[in-house]
Amino acid sequence: MMKIVFAAAEAAPFFKTGGLADVVGSLPKALLRDGVSVDVFLPLHGSIRLEHREMLTYLGATSVHLGWRIQHVGIFETTVDGIHYYFIDNEFYFRRPNLYGEGDDGERYIYFSKAVLAALKWLDLHPDILHTHDWHTAAINVLVDYYAKYDSFYSDIKTVYTIHNLAYQGVFDPYCLGDLLNLPEEEYFHEEGLKFYDNINLMKGGIIYSDHVTTVSKSYAEEIKYPFFGENLDGIIRRHEGKLTGIVNGIDYEIYNPETDVHIPVHYTASNFSRKHENKMHLQIKFGLPVDPSVPMLAIVSRLADMKGMDLLAHIFEELVQENIQFVILGTGQSRYEDMFRYFQYRYPNKVAARIYFNQAESHEIYAGADIFVMPSLFEPCGLSQLIALRYGTVPVVRQIGGLKDTVLPYNQYTGEGNGFGFVNYNAHELLFTIKEALAKYRDPNVWPYLIEHAMLADHSWKKSSLAYLDIYKKLLGRPDASK
Ligand code: GLC
């Protein structure tokens, strides 16, 4: 059986700050259904919940050299739904409330990368494929490239690297190269290596030294070849495009299922959603909005950040709330946008409910209760919220870029096709116009129910995408039927 090992900084349900955790939490389960065994390595972050901490078994410890120091590598294990999770324990680096944003992030994740490789050896767990995600674990792929030259344990491991967001690259002082990574400068510190201006760039290393690179949608895989989306790495992406594949993310269809979801008051299906609006009424009561099922409810569940297109909303919100609508917001982020939504709630208490925090259960209630989901991102590698919205028949209005373009099909009034609405240019009034178009269709009983149905029937489970990953693994191993 093919042996795959994932390493990442976060995975649901243990730790989650964003979409990375959802993907690392759900893709291994889909691969397992395809007959592939996946083990997942994570840091043992201090924020682990007690219920999860209690599930862990201590296996033992090894150590790694980090510059002149020797650092402890504790190894814990647990198995959930057939997936083995290994947790790397080092309280100095990871017993902290936040996953990122610490002054020594470079050192922490380089430590983690080395620790994963040491733990594999200690466990005598030899993967066919080591699959890492985003800059935090990119050093693993670089180190495998180097270790393979003198240590046969690593020499036949193939590496895959997935870019979830090219905007976060892990750029650090070049002393990391010699002192922490212990890589020879002449071999790795140059323009076709880790060097990035006068620093080292781990994302760049992940791209260059991996056997294969993927990103989370076909469109994003194209976009990052150009300067606008390329985040100063478009040249490197273009030089390595031969080993780059875009594979769209799926979502966990068991967790997100309006037929069984424990967080929502009223269940419904694609063939019978006549009671979906009761979820809206429940939300109206909960959020202190006037209870009226006929008023269209728009929703945002998002990090409130520039990347998510929040400044477009800032420009048009005042005009938009003059319509007969309700608008609910759930999420945290830049204080500028948090304050903006608080202000609109204060000014329009009968129309706007701003929930400036994140709560998983409440997010499900919003996905089920709202009518229209707004996601006008500046760039979006894949985006998962629009997939969840589709699954719950909450019609998305999106900017047609990246994964949003690949997953939301704008309504075509001539053919009746489509499951949402889209606009192309990063322009506030295009967004406003598109929302108004959606509102007009909301009132048209010949259109709206079909949009809900199309949205709910679109298949964004992992089924197809996990096979696309499997295909890459098989090709790298030169074993066309390796999963059998
Ligand atoms: C990042 C991207 C998002 C993607 C997620 C999972 O959060 O910004 O678009 O869906 O990773 O791949």
CSV table of C-alpha atoms and ligand atoms in Angstrom, one decimal:
chain,number,residue,atom,x,y,z
A,1,MET,CA,0.0,0.0,0.0
A,2,MET,CA,1.2,3.5,-0.9
A,3,LYS,CA,2.4,5.4,2.2
A,4,ILE,CA,1.8,9.1,2.3
A,5,VAL,CA,2.9,11.4,5.1
A,6,PHE,CA,1.5,14.9,5.5
A,7,ALA,CA,3.1,17.6,7.5
A,8,ALA,CA,1.4,20.9,8.3
A,9,ALA,CA,1.1,23.6,10.9
A,10,GLU,CA,-2.6,23.1,11.5
A,11,ALA,CA,-5.4,20.5,10.9
A,12,ALA,CA,-9.0,20.4,11.9
A,13,PRO,CA,-10.3,19.4,14.4
A,14,PHE,CA,-7.1,20.0,16.5
A,15,PHE,CA,-6.0,23.4,15.4
A,16,LYS,CA,-7.6,25.8,13.0
A,17,THR,CA,-6.9,29.4,12.0
A,18,GLY,CA,-8.0,29.0,8.3
A,19,GLY,CA,-8.7,26.9,5.3
A,20,LEU,CA,-5.4,25.1,5.5
A,21,ALA,CA,-6.7,23.3,8.6
A,22,ASP,CA,-9.9,22.2,6.8
A,23,VAL,CA,-7.9,20.8,3.9
A,24,VAL,CA,-5.3,19.0,6.0
A,25,GLY,CA,-8.2,17.7,8.2
A,26,SER,CA,-10.3,16.3,5.4
A,27,LEU,CA,-8.1,15.3,2.4
A,28,PRO,CA,-6.4,12.4,4.2
A,29,LYS,CA,-9.9,10.9,5.0
A,30,ALA,CA,-10.7,11.1,1.3
A,31,LEU,CA,-7.4,9.5,0.3
A,32,LEU,CA,-8.0,6.7,2.8
A,33,ARG,CA,-11.4,6.0,1.1
A,34,ASP,CA,-9.4,5.7,-2.1
A,35,GLY,CA,-7.2,3.0,-0.5
A,36,VAL,CA,-4.2,5.1,0.5
A,37,SER,CA,-2.8,5.3,4.0
A,38,VAL,CA,-2.0,8.8,5.3
A,39,ASP,CA,-0.2,9.8,8.5
A,40,VAL,CA,-0.3,13.5,9.5
A,41,PHE,CA,2.4,15.3,11.4
A,42,LEU,CA,1.5,18.4,13.4
A,43,PRO,CA,3.2,20.6,16.1
A,44,LEU,CA,1.7,20.1,19.5
A,45,HIS,CA,0.5,23.6,19.9
A,46,GLY,CA,-0.3,24.9,23.4
A,47,SER,CA,-3.8,25.7,22.3
A,48,ILE,CA,-4.8,22.0,22.0
A,49,ARG,CA,-8.1,21.4,23.7
A,50,LEU,CA,-8.2,19.2,26.7
A,51,GLU,CA,-10.4,16.6,25.1
A,52,HIS,CA,-7.8,16.2,22.3
A,53,ARG,CA,-4.9,16.3,24.7
A,54,GLU,CA,-6.4,13.4,26.5
A,55,MET,CA,-6.5,11.3,23.3
A,56,LEU,CA,-2.7,11.4,22.8
A,57,THR,CA,-0.3,8.6,23.6
A,58,TYR,CA,3.3,9.4,24.3
A,59,LEU,CA,5.6,7.3,22.1
A,60,GLY,CA,9.1,8.5,23.0
A,61,ALA,CA,11.6,11.2,22.1
A,62,THR,CA,14.5,12.0,19.9
A,63,SER,CA,16.3,15.2,19.2
A,64,VAL,CA,17.5,17.5,16.4
A,65,HIS,CA,20.5,19.8,15.9
A,66,LEU,CA,19.5,23.4,15.5
A,67,GLY,CA,22.6,25.5,15.0
A,68,TRP,CA,24.8,24.8,18.1
A,69,ARG,CA,21.9,23.5,20.2
A,70,ILE,CA,20.3,20.2,20.5
A,71,GLN,CA,16.5,20.4,20.8
A,72,HIS,CA,14.1,17.9,22.2
A,73,VAL,CA,11.6,16.2,19.9
A,74,GLY,CA,8.8,14.5,21.8
A,75,ILE,CA,6.4,12.3,19.8
A,76,PHE,CA,2.8,11.7,20.6
A,77,GLU,CA,0.3,9.8,18.6
A,78,THR,CA,-3.5,9.3,18.1
A,79,THR,CA,-5.7,7.8,15.5
A,80,VAL,CA,-8.9,9.4,14.4
A,81,ASP,CA,-11.1,7.9,11.6
A,82,GLY,CA,-8.3,5.6,10.5
A,83,ILE,CA,-5.8,8.5,10.2
A,84,HIS,CA,-2.6,8.4,12.4
A,85,TYR,CA,-1.7,11.8,13.7
A,86,TYR,CA,1.8,12.4,15.1
A,87,PHE,CA,2.3,15.4,17.3
A,88,ILE,CA,5.8,16.9,17.7
A,89,ASP,CA,6.2,18.1,21.3
A,90,ASN,CA,8.6,20.9,22.2
A,91,GLU,CA,7.1,23.3,24.8
A,92,PHE,CA,9.8,26.0,24.2
A,93,TYR,CA,8.6,26.4,20.6
A,94,PHE,CA,4.9,25.5,20.7
A,95,ARG,CA,3.5,26.0,24.1
A,96,ARG,CA,2.1,29.4,23.0
A,97,PRO,CA,-1.5,30.5,22.5
A,98,ASN,CA,-1.0,31.5,18.9
A,99,LEU,CA,0.0,29.3,16.0
A,100,TYR,CA,1.8,32.1,14.1
A,101,GLY,CA,2.8,35.7,14.5
A,102,GLU,CA,5.6,35.1,17.0
A,103,GLY,CA,9.0,36.8,16.5
A,104,ASP,CA,10.7,33.5,16.1
A,105,ASP,CA,8.3,31.9,13.6
A,106,GLY,CA,11.2,31.1,11.3
A,107,GLU,CA,13.1,29.2,13.9
A,108,ARG,CA,9.9,27.5,15.2
A,109,TYR,CA,8.9,26.1,11.9
A,110,ILE,CA,12.4,25.2,10.8
A,111,TYR,CA,12.7,23.3,14.1
A,112,PHE,CA,9.3,21.6,13.3
A,113,SER,CA,10.5,20.6,9.8
A,114,LYS,CA,13.7,19.0,11.1
A,115,ALA,CA,11.8,17.4,13.9
A,116,VAL,CA,9.4,15.7,11.4
A,117,LEU,CA,12.3,14.2,9.5
A,118,ALA,CA,14.0,13.0,12.6
A,119,ALA,CA,10.7,11.5,13.9
A,120,LEU,CA,10.1,9.6,10.7
A,121,LYS,CA,13.5,7.9,11.2
A,122,TRP,CA,12.9,7.3,14.9
A,123,LEU,CA,9.5,5.8,14.2
A,124,ASP,CA,11.0,3.8,11.2
A,125,LEU,CA,8.2,5.2,9.2
A,126,HIS,CA,9.3,5.4,5.6
A,127,PRO,CA,6.9,7.4,3.4
A,128,ASP,CA,6.8,7.0,-0.4
A,129,ILE,CA,5.5,10.5,-0.5
A,130,LEU,CA,6.1,13.4,1.9
A,131,HIS,CA,3.4,16.0,1.2
A,132,THR,CA,3.8,19.4,2.9
A,133,HIS,CA,1.6,22.5,3.0
A,134,ASP,CA,2.4,26.2,2.8
A,135,TRP,CA,5.6,27.9,4.0
A,136,HIS,CA,5.6,26.4,7.5
A,137,THR,CA,6.6,23.0,6.3
A,138,ALA,CA,8.3,23.8,3.0
A,139,ALA,CA,11.7,23.4,4.7
A,140,ILE,CA,11.0,19.7,4.9
A,141,ASN,CA,11.1,19.4,1.1
A,142,VAL,CA,14.3,21.4,0.9
A,143,LEU,CA,15.9,19.2,3.6
A,144,VAL,CA,14.9,16.0,1.9
A,145,ASP,CA,16.6,17.2,-1.2
A,146,TYR,CA,19.8,17.7,0.8
A,147,TYR,CA,19.6,14.7,3.1
A,148,ALA,CA,18.9,12.4,0.2
A,149,LYS,CA,22.5,13.1,-1.0
A,150,TYR,CA,24.1,11.3,1.9
A,151,ASP,CA,21.4,9.3,3.8
A,152,SER,CA,19.6,6.5,2.0
A,153,PHE,CA,16.6,6.7,4.4
A,154,TYR,CA,15.6,9.9,2.6
A,155,SER,CA,16.9,9.2,-0.9
A,156,ASP,CA,13.8,7.5,-2.4
A,157,ILE,CA,11.2,9.8,-0.7
A,158,LYS,CA,9.3,11.9,-3.2
A,159,THR,CA,8.1,15.3,-2.1
A,160,VAL,CA,4.9,17.2,-2.9
A,161,TYR,CA,4.3,20.8,-1.9
A,162,THR,CA,0.9,22.4,-1.8
A,163,ILE,CA,0.5,26.2,-2.0
A,164,HIS,CA,-2.6,27.2,-0.1
A,165,ASN,CA,-1.8,30.9,-0.3
A,166,LEU,CA,1.2,32.4,-2.1
A,167,ALA,CA,0.9,35.6,-0.2
A,168,TYR,CA,2.5,34.1,3.0
A,169,GLN,CA,6.0,33.0,2.1
A,170,GLY,CA,8.1,32.6,5.3
A,171,VAL,CA,10.8,35.1,4.5
A,172,PHE,CA,13.6,35.2,7.1
A,173,ASP,CA,17.0,36.4,7.8
A,174,PRO,CA,19.7,34.5,5.8
A,175,TYR,CA,21.4,33.4,9.0
A,176,CYS,CA,18.6,30.7,9.2
A,177,LEU,CA,20.2,28.9,6.3
A,178,GLY,CA,23.5,28.0,7.9
A,179,ASP,CA,22.6,28.3,11.6
A,180,LEU,CA,19.1,26.6,11.7
A,181,LEU,CA,18.8,24.6,8.5
A,182,ASN,CA,22.5,23.8,8.4
A,183,LEU,CA,22.4,23.9,4.6
A,184,PRO,CA,25.6,24.8,2.6
A,185,GLU,CA,25.3,28.3,1.3
A,186,GLU,CA,26.9,27.6,-2.1
A,187,GLU,CA,24.3,25.0,-2.8
A,188,TYR,CA,21.2,26.6,-1.5
A,189,PHE,CA,21.7,30.4,-1.3
A,190,HIS,CA,21.4,31.7,-4.8
A,191,GLU,CA,18.6,33.0,-7.1
A,192,GLU,CA,17.5,29.5,-8.2
A,193,GLY,CA,17.5,28.4,-4.5
A,194,LEU,CA,16.3,29.9,-1.3
A,195,LYS,CA,17.7,33.4,-1.8
A,196,PHE,CA,15.0,36.1,-2.1
A,197,TYR,CA,16.6,39.5,-2.3
A,198,ASP,CA,18.8,39.4,0.8
A,199,ASN,CA,16.8,36.9,2.8
A,200,ILE,CA,15.7,33.3,2.5
A,201,ASN,CA,12.2,32.4,1.3
A,202,LEU,CA,10.8,29.0,2.5
A,203,MET,CA,7.9,29.1,0.0
A,204,LYS,CA,10.4,29.6,-2.8
A,205,GLY,CA,12.4,26.6,-1.5
A,206,GLY,CA,9.2,24.5,-1.4
A,207,ILE,CA,8.5,25.3,-5.0
A,208,ILE,CA,12.0,24.7,-6.3
A,209,TYR,CA,13.0,21.6,-4.4
A,210,SER,CA,9.8,19.5,-4.5
A,211,ASP,CA,9.2,16.8,-7.0
A,212,HIS,CA,5.7,18.2,-7.6
A,213,VAL,CA,3.9,21.4,-6.6
A,214,THR,CA,0.1,21.8,-6.4
A,215,THR,CA,-2.1,24.7,-5.6
A,216,VAL,CA,-5.7,24.7,-4.7
A,217,SER,CA,-7.5,25.6,-7.9
A,218,LYS,CA,-6.8,25.5,-11.6
A,219,SER,CA,-7.4,29.2,-12.1
A,220,TYR,CA,-5.0,30.1,-9.2
A,221,ALA,CA,-2.4,27.9,-10.7
A,222,GLU,CA,-2.6,30.0,-13.9
A,223,GLU,CA,-2.9,33.4,-12.1
A,224,ILE,CA,0.3,33.0,-10.0
A,225,LYS,CA,2.3,32.9,-13.2
A,226,TYR,CA,1.6,36.6,-13.6
A,227,PRO,CA,3.0,39.5,-11.5
A,228,PHE,CA,-0.4,40.6,-10.1
A,229,PHE,CA,-1.1,37.3,-8.2
A,230,GLY,CA,2.5,36.1,-8.3
A,231,GLU,CA,3.7,37.9,-5.1
A,232,ASN,CA,7.2,38.4,-6.5
A,233,LEU,CA,7.5,34.6,-7.2
A,234,ASP,CA,5.8,34.6,-10.6
A,235,GLY,CA,9.2,34.1,-12.3
A,236,ILE,CA,10.0,31.1,-10.2
A,237,ILE,CA,6.5,29.7,-10.7
A,238,ARG,CA,6.8,30.1,-14.5
A,239,ARG,CA,10.2,28.3,-14.5
A,240,HIS,CA,8.7,25.4,-12.6
A,241,GLU,CA,5.2,25.3,-14.2
A,242,GLY,CA,6.0,21.9,-15.7
A,243,LYS,CA,5.5,20.4,-12.2
A,244,LEU,CA,2.6,22.6,-11.1
A,245,THR,CA,-1.0,21.3,-11.0
A,246,GLY,CA,-4.1,23.1,-9.8
A,247,ILE,CA,-6.5,20.8,-7.8
A,248,VAL,CA,-9.6,22.4,-6.4
A,249,ASN,CA,-10.3,21.8,-2.7
A,250,GLY,CA,-13.3,19.9,-1.5
A,251,ILE,CA,-15.1,20.2,1.8
A,252,ASP,CA,-16.0,17.5,4.3
A,253,TYR,CA,-19.5,16.4,3.2
A,254,GLU,CA,-20.2,14.7,6.5
A,255,ILE,CA,-19.5,17.8,8.6
A,256,TYR,CA,-21.3,20.2,6.2
A,257,ASN,CA,-24.6,18.5,5.5
A,258,PRO,CA,-27.9,20.4,5.8
A,259,GLU,CA,-29.7,17.0,6.1
A,260,THR,CA,-27.9,16.0,9.3
A,261,ASP,CA,-26.0,19.1,10.7
A,262,VAL,CA,-26.4,19.1,14.4
A,263,HIS,CA,-25.9,22.9,14.6
A,264,ILE,CA,-28.9,23.9,12.5
A,265,PRO,CA,-32.5,23.9,13.8
A,266,VAL,CA,-34.2,22.7,10.7
A,267,HIS,CA,-32.8,20.1,8.2
A,268,TYR,CA,-33.4,20.2,4.5
A,269,THR,CA,-32.2,18.6,1.2
A,270,ALA,CA,-31.7,19.6,-2.4
A,271,SER,CA,-35.1,18.0,-3.3
A,272,ASN,CA,-36.9,19.6,-0.4
A,273,PHE,CA,-35.7,22.9,1.0
A,274,SER,CA,-39.1,24.5,1.6
A,275,ARG,CA,-38.2,24.8,5.3
A,276,LYS,CA,-34.8,26.4,4.8
A,277,HIS,CA,-36.3,29.8,5.6
A,278,GLU,CA,-37.1,28.6,9.1
A,279,ASN,CA,-33.4,28.6,9.8
A,280,LYS,CA,-33.4,32.3,8.7
A,281,MET,CA,-36.2,33.1,11.2
A,282,HIS,CA,-34.2,31.3,13.9
A,283,LEU,CA,-31.2,33.6,13.1
A,284,GLN,CA,-33.4,36.7,13.0
A,285,ILE,CA,-34.5,35.9,16.6
A,286,LYS,CA,-31.0,35.0,17.7
A,287,PHE,CA,-29.4,38.2,16.2
A,288,GLY,CA,-32.2,40.6,17.2
A,289,LEU,CA,-33.3,41.3,13.6
A,290,PRO,CA,-37.0,41.8,12.6
A,291,VAL,CA,-38.5,38.3,12.1
A,292,ASP,CA,-39.7,38.2,8.5
A,293,PRO,CA,-38.9,35.3,6.2
A,294,SER,CA,-39.5,37.3,3.1
A,295,VAL,CA,-36.6,39.7,3.6
A,296,PRO,CA,-33.4,38.5,1.8
A,297,MET,CA,-30.6,37.9,4.2
A,298,LEU,CA,-27.0,38.4,3.0
A,299,ALA,CA,-24.1,36.9,4.9
A,300,ILE,CA,-20.4,37.1,5.2
A,301,VAL,CA,-18.4,34.5,7.1
A,302,SER,CA,-14.8,35.5,6.7
A,303,ARG,CA,-11.6,36.8,8.0
A,304,LEU,CA,-12.2,40.6,7.8
A,305,ALA,CA,-9.1,41.4,5.7
A,306,ASP,CA,-8.1,43.3,2.6
A,307,MET,CA,-7.6,40.0,0.7
A,308,LYS,CA,-11.3,39.2,1.2
A,309,GLY,CA,-12.4,42.3,-0.6
A,310,MET,CA,-13.7,44.1,2.4
A,311,ASP,CA,-12.7,47.5,1.1
A,312,LEU,CA,-15.2,47.0,-1.8
A,313,LEU,CA,-17.9,46.5,0.7
A,314,ALA,CA,-16.8,49.6,2.6
A,315,HIS,CA,-17.4,51.7,-0.5
A,316,ILE,CA,-20.9,50.5,-1.2
A,317,PHE,CA,-22.3,49.3,2.2
A,318,GLU,CA,-24.2,52.6,2.9
A,319,GLU,CA,-25.9,52.4,-0.5
A,320,LEU,CA,-26.6,48.6,-0.2
A,321,VAL,CA,-28.4,48.9,3.2
A,322,GLN,CA,-30.9,51.3,1.6
A,323,GLU,CA,-32.4,48.1,0.0
A,324,ASN,CA,-34.9,46.0,1.9
A,325,ILE,CA,-32.3,43.5,3.1
A,326,GLN,CA,-30.7,42.1,6.2
A,327,PHE,CA,-26.9,41.6,6.5
A,328,VAL,CA,-25.1,39.3,8.9
A,329,ILE,CA,-21.4,39.2,9.4
A,330,LEU,CA,-19.3,36.6,11.3
A,331,GLY,CA,-15.6,36.9,11.7
A,332,THR,CA,-12.6,38.9,13.0
A,333,GLY,CA,-9.7,40.6,11.3
A,334,GLN,CA,-8.3,44.0,10.6
A,335,SER,CA,-9.7,46.5,13.1
A,336,ARG,CA,-10.7,48.8,10.4
A,337,TYR,CA,-13.3,46.3,9.1
A,338,GLU,CA,-14.3,45.1,12.5
A,339,ASP,CA,-15.1,48.7,13.4
A,340,MET,CA,-16.8,49.3,10.1
A,341,PHE,CA,-19.3,46.5,10.6
A,342,ARG,CA,-19.9,47.5,14.2
A,343,TYR,CA,-20.6,51.0,13.1
A,344,PHE,CA,-23.2,49.8,10.5
A,345,GLN,CA,-24.8,47.6,13.1
A,346,TYR,CA,-25.1,50.7,15.3
A,347,ARG,CA,-26.6,52.8,12.5
A,348,TYR,CA,-28.9,50.1,11.1
A,349,PRO,CA,-29.8,47.8,14.0
A,350,ASN,CA,-32.8,46.4,12.1
A,351,LYS,CA,-30.7,45.5,9.1
A,352,VAL,CA,-27.2,44.6,10.2
A,353,ALA,CA,-25.9,42.1,12.7
A,354,ALA,CA,-22.2,42.2,13.2
A,355,ARG,CA,-20.8,39.2,15.1
A,356,ILE,CA,-17.1,40.1,15.5
A,357,TYR,CA,-15.8,36.8,16.6
A,358,PHE,CA,-15.7,33.3,15.2
A,359,ASN,CA,-17.9,30.4,16.3
A,360,GLN,CA,-18.1,27.2,14.4
A,361,ALA,CA,-21.7,26.3,15.3
A,362,GLU,CA,-22.9,29.8,14.5
A,363,SER,CA,-21.2,29.7,11.2
A,364,HIS,CA,-23.3,26.6,10.3
A,365,GLU,CA,-26.5,28.4,11.4
A,366,ILE,CA,-25.6,31.3,9.1
A,367,TYR,CA,-24.7,29.1,6.1
A,368,ALA,CA,-28.1,27.4,6.5
A,369,GLY,CA,-30.2,30.5,7.3
A,370,ALA,CA,-28.9,33.1,4.9
A,371,ASP,CA,-30.1,33.5,1.3
A,372,ILE,CA,-27.1,35.1,-0.3
A,373,PHE,CA,-23.4,34.6,0.5
A,374,VAL,CA,-21.1,37.5,-0.4
A,375,MET,CA,-17.4,36.8,-1.2
A,376,PRO,CA,-15.7,39.6,-3.3
A,377,SER,CA,-12.1,38.5,-2.7
A,378,LEU,CA,-9.1,40.4,-4.2
A,379,PHE,CA,-7.5,37.1,-4.7
A,380,GLU,CA,-8.6,33.6,-3.6
A,381,PRO,CA,-6.5,30.5,-4.1
A,382,CYS,CA,-9.5,28.3,-3.6
A,383,GLY,CA,-11.9,29.5,-0.9
A,384,LEU,CA,-14.0,27.1,1.1
A,385,SER,CA,-16.8,29.3,2.4
A,386,GLN,CA,-18.4,29.5,-1.0
A,387,LEU,CA,-18.4,25.7,-1.2
A,388,ILE,CA,-20.1,25.5,2.1
A,389,ALA,CA,-22.6,28.1,1.1
A,390,LEU,CA,-23.4,26.2,-2.1
A,391,ARG,CA,-23.9,23.0,-0.1
A,392,TYR,CA,-26.5,24.8,2.1
A,393,GLY,CA,-28.2,26.4,-0.9
A,394,THR,CA,-27.1,29.9,0.1
A,395,VAL,CA,-26.5,31.4,-3.3
A,396,PRO,CA,-22.9,33.0,-3.6
A,397,VAL,CA,-22.1,36.3,-5.1
A,398,VAL,CA,-18.4,36.2,-5.8
A,399,ARG,CA,-15.6,37.9,-7.7
A,400,GLN,CA,-14.7,35.6,-10.6
A,401,ILE,CA,-11.0,34.8,-9.8
A,402,GLY,CA,-9.0,31.9,-8.5
A,403,GLY,CA,-11.1,29.1,-6.9
A,404,LEU,CA,-14.2,31.3,-6.8
A,405,LYS,CA,-14.2,31.3,-10.6
A,406,ASP,CA,-13.7,27.5,-10.7
A,407,THR,CA,-16.5,26.7,-8.3
A,408,VAL,CA,-19.3,29.3,-8.8
A,409,LEU,CA,-21.1,29.3,-12.1
A,410,PRO,CA,-22.8,32.7,-12.7
A,411,TYR,CA,-26.5,32.5,-13.5
A,412,ASN,CA,-27.3,32.7,-17.2
A,413,GLN,CA,-30.8,34.1,-17.7
A,414,TYR,CA,-30.9,32.6,-21.2
A,415,THR,CA,-30.1,29.0,-20.5
A,416,GLY,CA,-31.1,28.9,-16.8
A,417,GLU,CA,-27.6,27.5,-15.9
A,418,GLY,CA,-25.7,28.6,-12.9
A,419,ASN,CA,-25.5,28.4,-9.1
A,420,GLY,CA,-24.5,31.9,-8.1
A,421,PHE,CA,-23.5,35.4,-9.4
A,422,GLY,CA,-20.2,36.8,-10.3
A,423,PHE,CA,-18.3,39.9,-11.3
A,424,VAL,CA,-14.8,40.3,-12.8
A,425,ASN,CA,-13.2,43.6,-12.1
A,426,TYR,CA,-12.1,44.7,-8.6
A,427,ASN,CA,-14.7,47.5,-8.6
A,428,ALA,CA,-17.1,48.3,-5.8
A,429,HIS,CA,-20.0,49.2,-8.1
A,430,GLU,CA,-19.6,46.0,-10.0
A,431,LEU,CA,-20.1,44.2,-6.7
A,432,LEU,CA,-23.1,46.4,-5.9
A,433,PHE,CA,-24.7,45.8,-9.3
A,434,THR,CA,-24.2,42.1,-9.0
A,435,ILE,CA,-25.7,41.9,-5.5
A,436,LYS,CA,-28.7,43.9,-6.8
A,437,GLU,CA,-29.0,41.4,-9.7
A,438,ALA,CA,-29.1,38.6,-7.1
A,439,LEU,CA,-31.7,40.5,-5.1
A,440,ALA,CA,-33.9,40.8,-8.2
A,441,LYS,CA,-33.6,37.1,-8.9
A,442,TYR,CA,-34.4,36.4,-5.2
A,443,ARG,CA,-37.8,37.9,-5.8
A,444,ASP,CA,-38.4,35.9,-8.9
A,445,PRO,CA,-40.1,32.6,-8.0
A,446,ASN,CA,-39.2,31.2,-11.5
A,447,VAL,CA,-35.5,31.6,-10.8
A,448,TRP,CA,-34.6,31.4,-7.2
A,449,PRO,CA,-35.6,27.9,-6.3
A,450,TYR,CA,-33.6,26.6,-9.3
A,451,LEU,CA,-30.6,28.5,-8.1
A,452,ILE,CA,-30.8,27.0,-4.7
A,453,GLU,CA,-31.2,23.5,-6.2
A,454,HIS,CA,-28.3,23.9,-8.5
A,455,ALA,CA,-26.2,25.2,-5.7
A,456,MET,CA,-27.0,22.3,-3.5
A,457,LEU,CA,-26.4,19.7,-6.3
A,458,ALA,CA,-23.0,21.0,-7.2
A,459,ASP,CA,-20.5,18.3,-6.1
A,460,HIS,CA,-17.7,19.8,-4.0
A,461,SER,CA,-16.9,16.8,-2.0
A,462,TRP,CA,-13.4,15.5,-2.1
A,463,LYS,CA,-14.2,12.6,-4.4
A,464,LYS,CA,-12.7,13.9,-7.6
A,465,SER,CA,-9.9,16.0,-6.1
A,466,SER,CA,-8.5,13.2,-4.0
A,467,LEU,CA,-8.2,11.1,-7.1
A,468,ALA,CA,-6.3,13.9,-8.8
A,469,TYR,CA,-3.8,13.9,-5.9
A,470,LEU,CA,-3.6,10.1,-6.1
A,471,ASP,CA,-2.7,10.5,-9.7
A,472,ILE,CA,0.2,12.7,-9.0
A,473,TYR,CA,1.5,10.4,-6.3
A,474,LYS,CA,1.3,7.4,-8.6
A,475,LYS,CA,3.1,9.2,-11.4
A,476,LEU,CA,5.9,10.3,-9.0
A,477,LEU,CA,6.3,6.7,-7.9
A,478,GLY,CA,6.1,5.3,-11.4
A,479,ARG,CA,3.4,2.9,-10.2
A,480,PRO,CA,0.2,3.4,-12.2
A,481,ASP,CA,-1.8,1.0,-10.0
A,482,ALA,CA,0.0,1.7,-6.7
A,483,SER,CA,-3.2,2.1,-4.7
A,484,LYS,CA,-4.4,-1.4,-5.5
B,1,GLC,C1,-5.9,29.5,2.1
B,1,GLC,C2,-6.5,30.2,0.9
B,1,GLC,C3,-7.9,29.7,0.6
B,1,GLC,C4,-7.9,28.2,0.5
B,1,GLC,C5,-7.3,27.6,1.8
B,1,GLC,C6,-7.3,26.1,1.7
B,1,GLC,O1,-6.6,29.9,3.3
B,1,GLC,O2,-6.5,31.6,1.1
B,1,GLC,O3,-8.3,30.3,-0.6
B,1,GLC,O4,-9.2,27.7,0.3
B,1,GLC,O5,-6.0,28.1,2.0
B,1,GLC,O6,-6.5,25.6,0.7
